[in-house]
XYZ file of C-alpha atoms in Angstrom:
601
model
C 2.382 1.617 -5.995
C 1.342 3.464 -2.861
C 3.875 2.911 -0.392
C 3.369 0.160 2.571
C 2.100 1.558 5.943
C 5.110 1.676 8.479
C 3.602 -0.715 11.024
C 3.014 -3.401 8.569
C 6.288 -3.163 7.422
C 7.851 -3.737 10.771
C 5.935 -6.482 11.400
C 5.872 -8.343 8.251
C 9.965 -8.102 8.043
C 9.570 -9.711 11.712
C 7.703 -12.701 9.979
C 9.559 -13.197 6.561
C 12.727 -13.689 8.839
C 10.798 -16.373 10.409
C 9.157 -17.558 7.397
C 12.786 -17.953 5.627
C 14.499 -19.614 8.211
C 12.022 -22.380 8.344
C 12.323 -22.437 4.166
C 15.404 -23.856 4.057
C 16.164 -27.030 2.125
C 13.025 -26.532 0.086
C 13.211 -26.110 -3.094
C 10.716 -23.874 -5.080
C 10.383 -24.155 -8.941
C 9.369 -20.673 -10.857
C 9.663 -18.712 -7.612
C 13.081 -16.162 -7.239
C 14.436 -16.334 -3.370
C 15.183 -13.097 -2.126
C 18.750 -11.501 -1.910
C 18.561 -11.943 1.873
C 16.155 -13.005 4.466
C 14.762 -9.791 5.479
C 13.973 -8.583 2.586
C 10.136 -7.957 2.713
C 7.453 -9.908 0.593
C 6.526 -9.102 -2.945
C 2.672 -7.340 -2.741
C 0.422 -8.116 -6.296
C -2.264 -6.134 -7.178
C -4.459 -7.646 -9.592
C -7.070 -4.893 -10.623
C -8.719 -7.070 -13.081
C -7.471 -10.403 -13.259
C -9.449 -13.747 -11.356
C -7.378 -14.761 -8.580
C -7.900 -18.040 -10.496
C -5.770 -17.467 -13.390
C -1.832 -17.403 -13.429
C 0.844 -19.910 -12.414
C 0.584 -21.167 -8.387
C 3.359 -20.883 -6.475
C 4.491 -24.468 -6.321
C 7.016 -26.608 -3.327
C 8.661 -29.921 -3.873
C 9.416 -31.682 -0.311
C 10.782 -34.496 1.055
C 11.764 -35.422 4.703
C 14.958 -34.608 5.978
C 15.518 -38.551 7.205
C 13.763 -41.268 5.721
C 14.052 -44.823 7.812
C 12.507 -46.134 4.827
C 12.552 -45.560 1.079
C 9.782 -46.463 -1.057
C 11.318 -47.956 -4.420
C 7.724 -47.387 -6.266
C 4.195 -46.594 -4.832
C 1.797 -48.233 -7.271
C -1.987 -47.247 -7.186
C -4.495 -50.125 -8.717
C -8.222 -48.721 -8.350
C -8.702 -48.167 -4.777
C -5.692 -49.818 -3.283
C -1.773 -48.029 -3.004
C 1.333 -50.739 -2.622
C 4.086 -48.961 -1.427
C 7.115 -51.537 -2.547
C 10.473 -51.816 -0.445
C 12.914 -54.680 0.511
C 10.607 -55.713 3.329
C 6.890 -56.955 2.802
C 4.234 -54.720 4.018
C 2.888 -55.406 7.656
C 0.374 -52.287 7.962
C -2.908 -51.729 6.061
C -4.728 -48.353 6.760
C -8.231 -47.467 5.915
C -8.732 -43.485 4.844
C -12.339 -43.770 3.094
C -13.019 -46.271 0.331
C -9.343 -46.843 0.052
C -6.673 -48.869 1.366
C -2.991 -48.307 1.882
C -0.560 -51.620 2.214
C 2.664 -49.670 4.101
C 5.003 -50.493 6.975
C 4.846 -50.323 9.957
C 8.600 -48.283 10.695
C 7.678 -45.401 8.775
C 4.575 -44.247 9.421
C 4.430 -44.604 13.751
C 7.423 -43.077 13.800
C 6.346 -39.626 12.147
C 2.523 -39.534 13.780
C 1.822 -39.470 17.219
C -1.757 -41.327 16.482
C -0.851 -43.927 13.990
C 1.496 -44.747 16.907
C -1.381 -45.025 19.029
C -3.396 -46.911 16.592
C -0.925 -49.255 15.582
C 0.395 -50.142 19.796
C -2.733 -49.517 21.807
C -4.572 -52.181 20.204
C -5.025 -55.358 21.853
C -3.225 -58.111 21.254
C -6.634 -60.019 19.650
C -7.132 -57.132 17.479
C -3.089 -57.225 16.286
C -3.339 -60.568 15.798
C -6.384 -60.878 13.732
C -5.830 -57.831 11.455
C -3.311 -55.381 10.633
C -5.459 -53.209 9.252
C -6.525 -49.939 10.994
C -9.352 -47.020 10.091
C -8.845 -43.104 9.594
C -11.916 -41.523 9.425
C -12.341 -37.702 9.052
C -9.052 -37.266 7.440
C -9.031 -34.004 6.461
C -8.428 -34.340 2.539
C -8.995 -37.671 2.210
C -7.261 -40.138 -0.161
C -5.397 -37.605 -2.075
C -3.723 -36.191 1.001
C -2.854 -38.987 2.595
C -1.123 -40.334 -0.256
C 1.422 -36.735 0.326
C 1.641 -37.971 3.629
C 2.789 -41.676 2.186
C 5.034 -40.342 -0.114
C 6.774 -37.393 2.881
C 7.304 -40.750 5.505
C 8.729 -42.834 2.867
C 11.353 -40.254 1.262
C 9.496 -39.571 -1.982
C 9.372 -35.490 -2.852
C 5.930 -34.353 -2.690
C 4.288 -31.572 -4.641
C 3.120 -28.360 -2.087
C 0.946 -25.921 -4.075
C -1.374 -24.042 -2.188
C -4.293 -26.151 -3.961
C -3.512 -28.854 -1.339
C -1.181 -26.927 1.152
C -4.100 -26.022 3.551
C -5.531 -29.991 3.935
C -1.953 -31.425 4.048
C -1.589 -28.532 7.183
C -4.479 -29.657 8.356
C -3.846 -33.640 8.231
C -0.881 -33.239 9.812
C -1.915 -31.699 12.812
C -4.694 -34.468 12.600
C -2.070 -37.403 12.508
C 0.018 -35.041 15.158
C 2.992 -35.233 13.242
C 5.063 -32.863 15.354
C 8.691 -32.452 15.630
C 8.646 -34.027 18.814
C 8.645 -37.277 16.827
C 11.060 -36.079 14.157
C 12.675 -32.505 13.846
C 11.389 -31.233 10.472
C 8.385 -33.178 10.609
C 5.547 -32.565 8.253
C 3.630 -29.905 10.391
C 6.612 -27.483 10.402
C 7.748 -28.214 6.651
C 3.921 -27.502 5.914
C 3.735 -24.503 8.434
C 6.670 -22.937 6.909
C 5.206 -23.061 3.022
C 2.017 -22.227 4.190
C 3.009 -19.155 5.832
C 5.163 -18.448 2.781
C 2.055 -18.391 0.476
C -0.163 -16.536 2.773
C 1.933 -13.502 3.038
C 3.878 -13.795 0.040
C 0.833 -13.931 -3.156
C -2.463 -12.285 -3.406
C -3.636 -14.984 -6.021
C -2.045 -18.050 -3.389
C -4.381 -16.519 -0.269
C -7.450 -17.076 -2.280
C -6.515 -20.484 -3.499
C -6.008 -21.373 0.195
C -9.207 -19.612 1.457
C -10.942 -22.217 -1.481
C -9.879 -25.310 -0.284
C -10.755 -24.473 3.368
C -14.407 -24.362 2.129
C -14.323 -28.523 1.798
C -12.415 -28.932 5.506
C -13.846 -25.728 7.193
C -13.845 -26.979 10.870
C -9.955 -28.175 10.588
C -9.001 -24.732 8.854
C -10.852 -22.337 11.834
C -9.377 -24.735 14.522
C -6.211 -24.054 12.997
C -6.233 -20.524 12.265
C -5.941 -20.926 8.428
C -9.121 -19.068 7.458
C -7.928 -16.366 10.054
C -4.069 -16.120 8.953
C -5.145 -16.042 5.191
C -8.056 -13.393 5.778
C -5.739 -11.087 7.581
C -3.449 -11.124 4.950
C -5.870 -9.967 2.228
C -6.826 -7.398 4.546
C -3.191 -6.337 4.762
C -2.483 -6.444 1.138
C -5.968 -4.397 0.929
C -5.005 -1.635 3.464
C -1.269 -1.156 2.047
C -3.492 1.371 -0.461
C -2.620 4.337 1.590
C -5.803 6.206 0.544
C -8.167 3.339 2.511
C -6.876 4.788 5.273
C -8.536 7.439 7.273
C -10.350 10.156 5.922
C -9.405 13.535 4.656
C -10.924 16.990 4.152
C -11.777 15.650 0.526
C -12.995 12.480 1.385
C -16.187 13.169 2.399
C -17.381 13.804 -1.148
C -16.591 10.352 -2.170
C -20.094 8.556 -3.058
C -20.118 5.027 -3.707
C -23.229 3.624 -5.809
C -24.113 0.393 -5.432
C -27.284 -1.539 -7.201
C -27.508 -4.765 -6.158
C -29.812 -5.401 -8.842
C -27.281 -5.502 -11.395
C -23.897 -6.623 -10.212
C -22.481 -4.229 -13.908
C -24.100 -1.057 -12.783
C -21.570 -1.079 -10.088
C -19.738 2.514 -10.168
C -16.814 3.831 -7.887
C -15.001 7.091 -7.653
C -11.469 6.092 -7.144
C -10.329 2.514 -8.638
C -7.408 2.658 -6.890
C -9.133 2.310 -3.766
C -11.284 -0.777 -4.772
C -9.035 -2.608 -6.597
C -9.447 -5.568 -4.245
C -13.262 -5.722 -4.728
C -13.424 -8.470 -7.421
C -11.608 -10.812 -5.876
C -12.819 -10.664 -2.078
C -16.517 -11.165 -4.139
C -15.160 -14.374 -4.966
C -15.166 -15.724 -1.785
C -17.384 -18.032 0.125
C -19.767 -16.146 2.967
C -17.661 -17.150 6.085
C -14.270 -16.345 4.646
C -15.991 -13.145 3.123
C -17.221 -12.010 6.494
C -13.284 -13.017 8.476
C -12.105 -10.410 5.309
C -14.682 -7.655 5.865
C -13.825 -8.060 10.042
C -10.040 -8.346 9.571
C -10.307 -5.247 7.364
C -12.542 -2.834 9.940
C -9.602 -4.030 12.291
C -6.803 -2.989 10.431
C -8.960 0.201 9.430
C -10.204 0.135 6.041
C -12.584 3.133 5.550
C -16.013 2.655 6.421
C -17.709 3.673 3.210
C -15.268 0.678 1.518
C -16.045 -1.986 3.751
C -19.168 -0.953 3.110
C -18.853 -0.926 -1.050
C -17.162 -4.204 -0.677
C -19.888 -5.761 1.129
C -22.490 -4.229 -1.206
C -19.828 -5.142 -4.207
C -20.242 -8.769 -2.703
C -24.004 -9.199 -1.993
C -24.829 -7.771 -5.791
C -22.092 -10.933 -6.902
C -24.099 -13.322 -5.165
C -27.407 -12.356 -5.938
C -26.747 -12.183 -10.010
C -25.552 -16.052 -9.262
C -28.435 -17.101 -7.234
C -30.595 -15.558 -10.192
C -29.204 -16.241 -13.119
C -28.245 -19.949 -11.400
C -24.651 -20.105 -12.237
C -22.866 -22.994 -10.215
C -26.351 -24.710 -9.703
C -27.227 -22.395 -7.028
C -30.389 -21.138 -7.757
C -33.238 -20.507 -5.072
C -34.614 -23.824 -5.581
C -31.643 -25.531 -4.916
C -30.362 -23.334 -1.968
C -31.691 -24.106 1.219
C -33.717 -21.976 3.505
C -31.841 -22.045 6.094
C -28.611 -20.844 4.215
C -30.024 -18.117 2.614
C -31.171 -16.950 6.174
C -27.686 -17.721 7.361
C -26.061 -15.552 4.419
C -28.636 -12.750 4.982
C -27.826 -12.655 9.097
C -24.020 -12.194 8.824
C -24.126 -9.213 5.624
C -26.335 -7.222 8.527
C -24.538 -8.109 11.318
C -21.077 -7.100 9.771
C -22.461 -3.832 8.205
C -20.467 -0.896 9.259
C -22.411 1.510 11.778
C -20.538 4.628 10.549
C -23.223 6.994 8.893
C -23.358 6.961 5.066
C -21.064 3.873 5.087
C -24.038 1.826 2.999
C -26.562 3.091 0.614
C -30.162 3.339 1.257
C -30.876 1.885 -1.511
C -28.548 -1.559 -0.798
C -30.141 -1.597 2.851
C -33.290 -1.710 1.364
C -32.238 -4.724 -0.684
C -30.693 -6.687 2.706
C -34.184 -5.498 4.115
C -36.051 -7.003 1.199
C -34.011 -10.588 1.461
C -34.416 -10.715 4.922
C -38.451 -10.822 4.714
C -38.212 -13.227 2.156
C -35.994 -15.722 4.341
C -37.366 -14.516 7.973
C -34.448 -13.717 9.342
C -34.489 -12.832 13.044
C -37.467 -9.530 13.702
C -34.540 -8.054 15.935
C -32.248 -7.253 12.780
C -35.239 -6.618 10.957
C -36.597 -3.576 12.950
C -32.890 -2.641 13.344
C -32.871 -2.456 9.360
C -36.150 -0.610 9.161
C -34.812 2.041 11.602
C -31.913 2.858 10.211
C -33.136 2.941 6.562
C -36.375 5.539 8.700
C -33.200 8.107 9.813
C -31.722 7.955 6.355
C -34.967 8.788 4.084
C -34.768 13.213 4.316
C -31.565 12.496 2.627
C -32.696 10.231 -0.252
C -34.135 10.478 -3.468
C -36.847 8.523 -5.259
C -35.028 6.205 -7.482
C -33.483 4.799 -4.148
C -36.511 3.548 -3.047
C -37.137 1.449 -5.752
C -36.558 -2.827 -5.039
C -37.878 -5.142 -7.701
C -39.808 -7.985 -6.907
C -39.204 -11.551 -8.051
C -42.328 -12.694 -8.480
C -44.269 -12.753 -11.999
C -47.424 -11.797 -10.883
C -46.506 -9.076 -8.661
C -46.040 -5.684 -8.875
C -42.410 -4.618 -10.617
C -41.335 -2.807 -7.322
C -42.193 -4.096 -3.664
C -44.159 -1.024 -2.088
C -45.273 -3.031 1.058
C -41.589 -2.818 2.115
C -41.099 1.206 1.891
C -44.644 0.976 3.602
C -42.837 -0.271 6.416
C -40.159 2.077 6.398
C -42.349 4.881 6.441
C -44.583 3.802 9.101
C -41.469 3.327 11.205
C -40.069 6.893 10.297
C -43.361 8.473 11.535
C -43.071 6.299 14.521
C -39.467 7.770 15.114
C -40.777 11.069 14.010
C -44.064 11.540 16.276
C -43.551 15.205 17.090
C -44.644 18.245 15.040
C -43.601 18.515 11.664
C -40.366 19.428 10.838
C -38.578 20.365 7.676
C -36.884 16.780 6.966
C -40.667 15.367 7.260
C -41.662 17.945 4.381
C -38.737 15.806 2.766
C -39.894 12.678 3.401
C -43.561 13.601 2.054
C -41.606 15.035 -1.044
C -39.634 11.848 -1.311
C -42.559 9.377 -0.967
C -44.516 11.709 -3.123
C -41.925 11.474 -5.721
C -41.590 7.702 -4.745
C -45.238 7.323 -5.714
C -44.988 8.950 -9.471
C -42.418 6.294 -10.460
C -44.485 3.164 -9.457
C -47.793 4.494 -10.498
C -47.764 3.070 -13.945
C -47.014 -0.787 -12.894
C -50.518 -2.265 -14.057
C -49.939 -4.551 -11.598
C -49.553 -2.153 -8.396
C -52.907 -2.785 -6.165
C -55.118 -0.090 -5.460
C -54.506 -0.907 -1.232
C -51.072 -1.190 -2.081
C -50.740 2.227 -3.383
C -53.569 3.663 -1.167
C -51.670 2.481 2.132
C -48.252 4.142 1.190
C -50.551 7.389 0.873
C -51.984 7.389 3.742
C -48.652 5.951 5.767
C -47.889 9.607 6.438
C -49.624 12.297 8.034
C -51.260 14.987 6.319
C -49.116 17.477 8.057
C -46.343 15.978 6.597
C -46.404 17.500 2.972
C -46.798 21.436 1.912
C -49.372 20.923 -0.131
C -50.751 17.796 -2.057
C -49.810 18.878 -5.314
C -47.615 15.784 -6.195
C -49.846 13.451 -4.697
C -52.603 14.836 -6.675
C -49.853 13.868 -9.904
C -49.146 10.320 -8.446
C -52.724 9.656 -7.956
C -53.803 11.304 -11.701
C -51.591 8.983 -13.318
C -52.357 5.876 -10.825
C -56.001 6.289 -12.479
C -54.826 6.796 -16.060
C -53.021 3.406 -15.636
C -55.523 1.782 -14.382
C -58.762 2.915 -16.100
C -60.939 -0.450 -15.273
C -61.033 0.574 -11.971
C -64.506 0.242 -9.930
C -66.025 3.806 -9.098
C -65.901 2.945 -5.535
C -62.080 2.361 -5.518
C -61.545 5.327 -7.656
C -63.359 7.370 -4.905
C -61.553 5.269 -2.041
C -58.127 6.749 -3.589
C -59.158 10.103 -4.058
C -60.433 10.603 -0.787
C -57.306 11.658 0.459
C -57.499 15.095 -2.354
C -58.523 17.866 -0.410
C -59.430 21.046 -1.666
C -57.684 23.519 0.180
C -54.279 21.758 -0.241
C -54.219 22.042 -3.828
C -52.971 24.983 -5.491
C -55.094 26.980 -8.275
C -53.994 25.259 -11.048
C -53.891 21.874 -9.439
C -57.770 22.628 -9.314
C -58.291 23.993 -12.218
C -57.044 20.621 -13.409
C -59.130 18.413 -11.085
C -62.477 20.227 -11.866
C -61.581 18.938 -16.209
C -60.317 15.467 -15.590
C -62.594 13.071 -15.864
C -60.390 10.467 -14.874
C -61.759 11.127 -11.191
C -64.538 10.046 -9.593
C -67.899 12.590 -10.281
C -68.111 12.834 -6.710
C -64.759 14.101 -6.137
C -65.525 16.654 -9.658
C -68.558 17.748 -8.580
C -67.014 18.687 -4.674
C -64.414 20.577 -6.342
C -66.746 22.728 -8.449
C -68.824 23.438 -5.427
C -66.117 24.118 -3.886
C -64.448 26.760 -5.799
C -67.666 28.099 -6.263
C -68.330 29.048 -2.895
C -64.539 30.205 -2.980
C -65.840 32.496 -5.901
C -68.699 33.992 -3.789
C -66.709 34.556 -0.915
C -64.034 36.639 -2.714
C -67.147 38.308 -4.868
C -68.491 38.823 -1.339
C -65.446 40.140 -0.232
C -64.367 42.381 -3.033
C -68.624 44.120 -2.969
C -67.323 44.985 0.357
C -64.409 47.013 -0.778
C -66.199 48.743 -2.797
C -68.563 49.529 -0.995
C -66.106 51.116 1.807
C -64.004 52.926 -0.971
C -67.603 54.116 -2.115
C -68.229 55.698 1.240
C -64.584 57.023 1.528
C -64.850 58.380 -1.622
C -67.982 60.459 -0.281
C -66.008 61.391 2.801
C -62.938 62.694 0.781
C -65.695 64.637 -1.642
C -67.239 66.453 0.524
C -63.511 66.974 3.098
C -62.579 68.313 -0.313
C -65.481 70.729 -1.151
C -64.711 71.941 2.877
C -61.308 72.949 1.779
C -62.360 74.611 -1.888
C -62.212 72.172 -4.218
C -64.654 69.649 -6.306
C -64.558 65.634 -6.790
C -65.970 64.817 -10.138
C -69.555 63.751 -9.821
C -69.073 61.057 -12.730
C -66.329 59.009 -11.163
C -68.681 58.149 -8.152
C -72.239 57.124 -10.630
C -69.374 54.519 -12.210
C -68.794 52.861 -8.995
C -72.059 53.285 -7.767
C -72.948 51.181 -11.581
C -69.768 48.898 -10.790
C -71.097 47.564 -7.059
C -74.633 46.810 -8.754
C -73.141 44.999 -11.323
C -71.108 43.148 -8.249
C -74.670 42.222 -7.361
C -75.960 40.744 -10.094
C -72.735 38.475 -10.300
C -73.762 37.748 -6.867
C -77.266 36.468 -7.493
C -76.283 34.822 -10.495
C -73.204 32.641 -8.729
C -76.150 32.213 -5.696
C -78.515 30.490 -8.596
C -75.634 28.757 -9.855
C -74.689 27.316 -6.706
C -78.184 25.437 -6.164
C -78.471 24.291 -9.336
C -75.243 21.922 -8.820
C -76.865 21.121 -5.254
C -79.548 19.719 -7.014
C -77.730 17.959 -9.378
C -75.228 16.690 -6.733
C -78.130 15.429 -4.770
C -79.645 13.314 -7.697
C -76.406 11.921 -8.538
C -76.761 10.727 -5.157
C -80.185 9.302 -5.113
């Protein structure tokens, strides 16, 4: 096991000596005290286990004076009789149920059933003794610990009820000012115990906080119990820092499919499954607590990514009941806000690919435009360095197309915007990445021609080479969709421009009658007149190696010797044969006018 960072150390020995000296007296069934007070706390890793499973760390307690002993405490339905030698002069009210106790025992532990038991009038004392608790934080069942601590009974502590019992005593202010050892430092000290002391224990506590959430932040619970994970996460000396070798490290995450999830280096995520496990506002005090004891960007980042594809297979698939019918708006929004505002800002901390997907859930819940444009931006400076397959976010809906194009539509449009100057090699990327991006989606039957048209023409022209793969894209956009109108065919190919094409790509265009006859029929032309002009072109040559030929002939019969007579009739035969080809590509050529113009008609 990697060895604990110094500075934890020193401060965790600092709080187990504190920890222990409030401990004693308790007694703790299945857990070992330590040799001596200082020793530090046992760390678990549990690579692959739920934090559910396994034996809880478990507390019996019981007050250190009782002023009265319960002999029984009898439940029937919704009432509790607590029996002693003297009759019961105290009814109290927590929910539907009613507890029949004295009066001795229970003011002289809580500072407000004190005040609710001698601040009433004298009408009110005299015509009931019953008094109301409401907002208890864990109701019935943890008052009844309460009961059971003021009348001398030994009460179970696990930390299934450890955080509510905290909580309920602070609520009932039952302080050692009243009693030393009272309930709040008995609870404080077991509390503390489990927070630092067992991985599994922290969770456990960080679930029952979910049902009394404004009690556990006003008390620091949800804090304390976060910043231990974080600790027990950051004693992996390799989350620390980076190195020479760490910037290789490459973390894929599809949130798509919560399986596909891959890591480098297990040992540095071994945390992952169970932080996924936890509620949104206890994930997000994790993910903060971690940044400050600094965790390594690119795994608060995983983590974060590791949670958000956890949470999306149960909203789909609908485990727990939780499916997007059920969920409300507003907390979807909610969970969508806080995964952006807590991403890390270091560069490649997130993938472009996850970004995408936060981008994609925040359209469909409208979260604020703010984080929206801030998401669109940074996924704009990251495209030169993608690839196409990271572009690619499903869509939900039946009748839509299997990949939502409208949303890298976006992204480009707000790269150019970011990118308004002359072209530069990393737009050449980007036109080879959306180029790339459009081959993959051309084959979804259900991909609208405007849809695929205005991710064409959401870059400049200047921003690709040439429009080879574009040409590809739009080929097999056609041969996918061969119903399509003549007029939307020529719409799409309107962008295909003959000069940006290389030979073969025309070659290719001038046989595929996939494309619009308009768009055939300009090609031909085309690369006829291209023809001509290199005929033209080459006639020339010859004509000026004709008449240097002469020139060297008769330089050469000036200095004594003769130029063959035959070699200049064959290129005088060779330019007239040029001219024939000439009038014959001329003829040619107004033929297809013609037949272009008809077409027309």
């Amino acid at each position: 096991m990697p060895e604990t960072p110094k500075l934890f150390v020193k401060n965790n020995f600092s709080l187990c000596s504190n920890f222990y000296a409030k401990m004693q007296g308790f007694v703790f069934p299945g857990i070992d005290r330590p040799a001596t007070g200082m020793k530090s706390v046992d760390r678990e890793y549990p690579a692959h286990r739920s934090v559910s499973g396994g034996r809880q760390s478990k507390c019996v307690m019981s007050p250190s004076n009782a002023g009265m002993v319960a002999e029984t405490i009898e439940r029937r339905n919704k009432h509790w009789f607590v029996q002693t030698k003297v009759a019961s002069d105290l009814i109290i009210q927590v929910g539907d149920s009613s507890f029949h106790l004295h009066k001795l025992p229970m003011v002289m532990r809580s500072g407000r059933l004190n005040r609710l038991v001698f601040q009433r009038s004298d009408a009110e004392r005299e015509t009931s003794s019953k008094i109301h608790i409401d907002n208890l934080p864990g109701g019935t069942k943890v008052f009844e610990l309460v009961v059971k601590f003021c009348y001398g009974w030994k009460a179970d502590l696990t930390a299934a009820n450890i955080a509510p019992l905290y909580c309920a005593a602070h609520f009932l202010e039952m302080s050692d000012d009243f009693e030393q050892g009272n309930l709040i430092s008995k609870t404080e000290a077991f509390l503390s115990f489990l927070i630092f002391s067992s991985w599994k224990d922290a969770f456990r506590i960080l679930k029952t906080c979910e049902s009394i959430s404004s009690w556990a932040n006003e008390f620091k619970i949800t804090k304390r119990s976060a910043e231990a994970i974080a600790w027990k996460a950051c004693t992996n000396v390799k989350a620390f820092g980076s190195s020479e070798n760490d910037n290789a490290r490459c973390f894929n995450v599809l949130p798509n499919n919560a399986e596909n999830l891959k890591f480098e280096d297990e040992a540095d995520i071994w945390w992952f499954e169970d932080v996924s496990s936890l509620r949104i506002d206890h994930f997000i005090e994790v993910i903060q607590a971690l940044k400050c004891k600094g965790m390594r960007a690119d795994l608060v980042g995983s983590c974060i990514a590791h949670w958000t594809a956890k949470w999306l297979a149960r909203i789909t698939s609908g485990l727990e009941r939780m499916t997007l019918k059920h969920m409300t708006h507003q907390l979807l929004r909610v969970t969508a806000e806080c995964l952006i505002k807590v991403l890390p800002t270091e560069e490649n901390s997130v993938t472009c690919n996850f970004i995408l997907h936060l981008l994609k859930l925040g359209f469909m819940t409208k979260i604020n435009s703010e984080l929206l444009s801030m998401l669109e931006r940074r996924i704009a400076l990251m495209l030169d360095q993608c690839c196409a397959p990271d572009l690619l976010v499903k869509n939900y809906g039946g009748k839509d197309s299997v990949h939502d194009v409208g949303l890298i539509v976006r992204v480009v449009v707000s790269y150019v915007s970011i990118v308004l100057s002359s072209p530069t090699p990393k737009m050449f990327a980007v036109g080879r990445l959306i180029d790339g991006y459009l081959t993959l989606v051309a084959k979804d039957e259900n991909l609208t021609v405007n849809s695929f048209q205005s991710l064409v023409e959401a870059l400049p022209k200047d921003a690709r080479y040439c429009d080879d793969n574009l040409y590809r894209a739009i080929d097999m956009y056609l041969k996918a969709h061969p119903s399509l109108t003549e007029e939307k065919r020529m719409s799409l190919c309107g962008s295909l421009e003959y000069h940006r094409l290389s030979q073969e790509a025309r070659e290719h265009v001038m046989k595929n009658d996939r494309l619009p006859l308009k768009i055939t029929t300009r090609f031909i032309l085309l690369e006829q007149v291209n023809m001509t002009r290199s005929m033209t072109a080459i006639g020339s040559n010859y004509r000026r190696t004709k008449t240097q030929a002469i020139v060297r002939v008769n330089e050469g019969l000036g200095k004594g010797w003769t130029n063959s007579k035959k070699e200049i009739n064959l290129m005088t035969k060779e330019v007239e044969t040029m001219r024939v080809q000439l009038n014959d590509l001329q003829m040619c050529k107004l033929k297809l006018q013609n037949q272009l113009k008809r077409c027309i008609i």
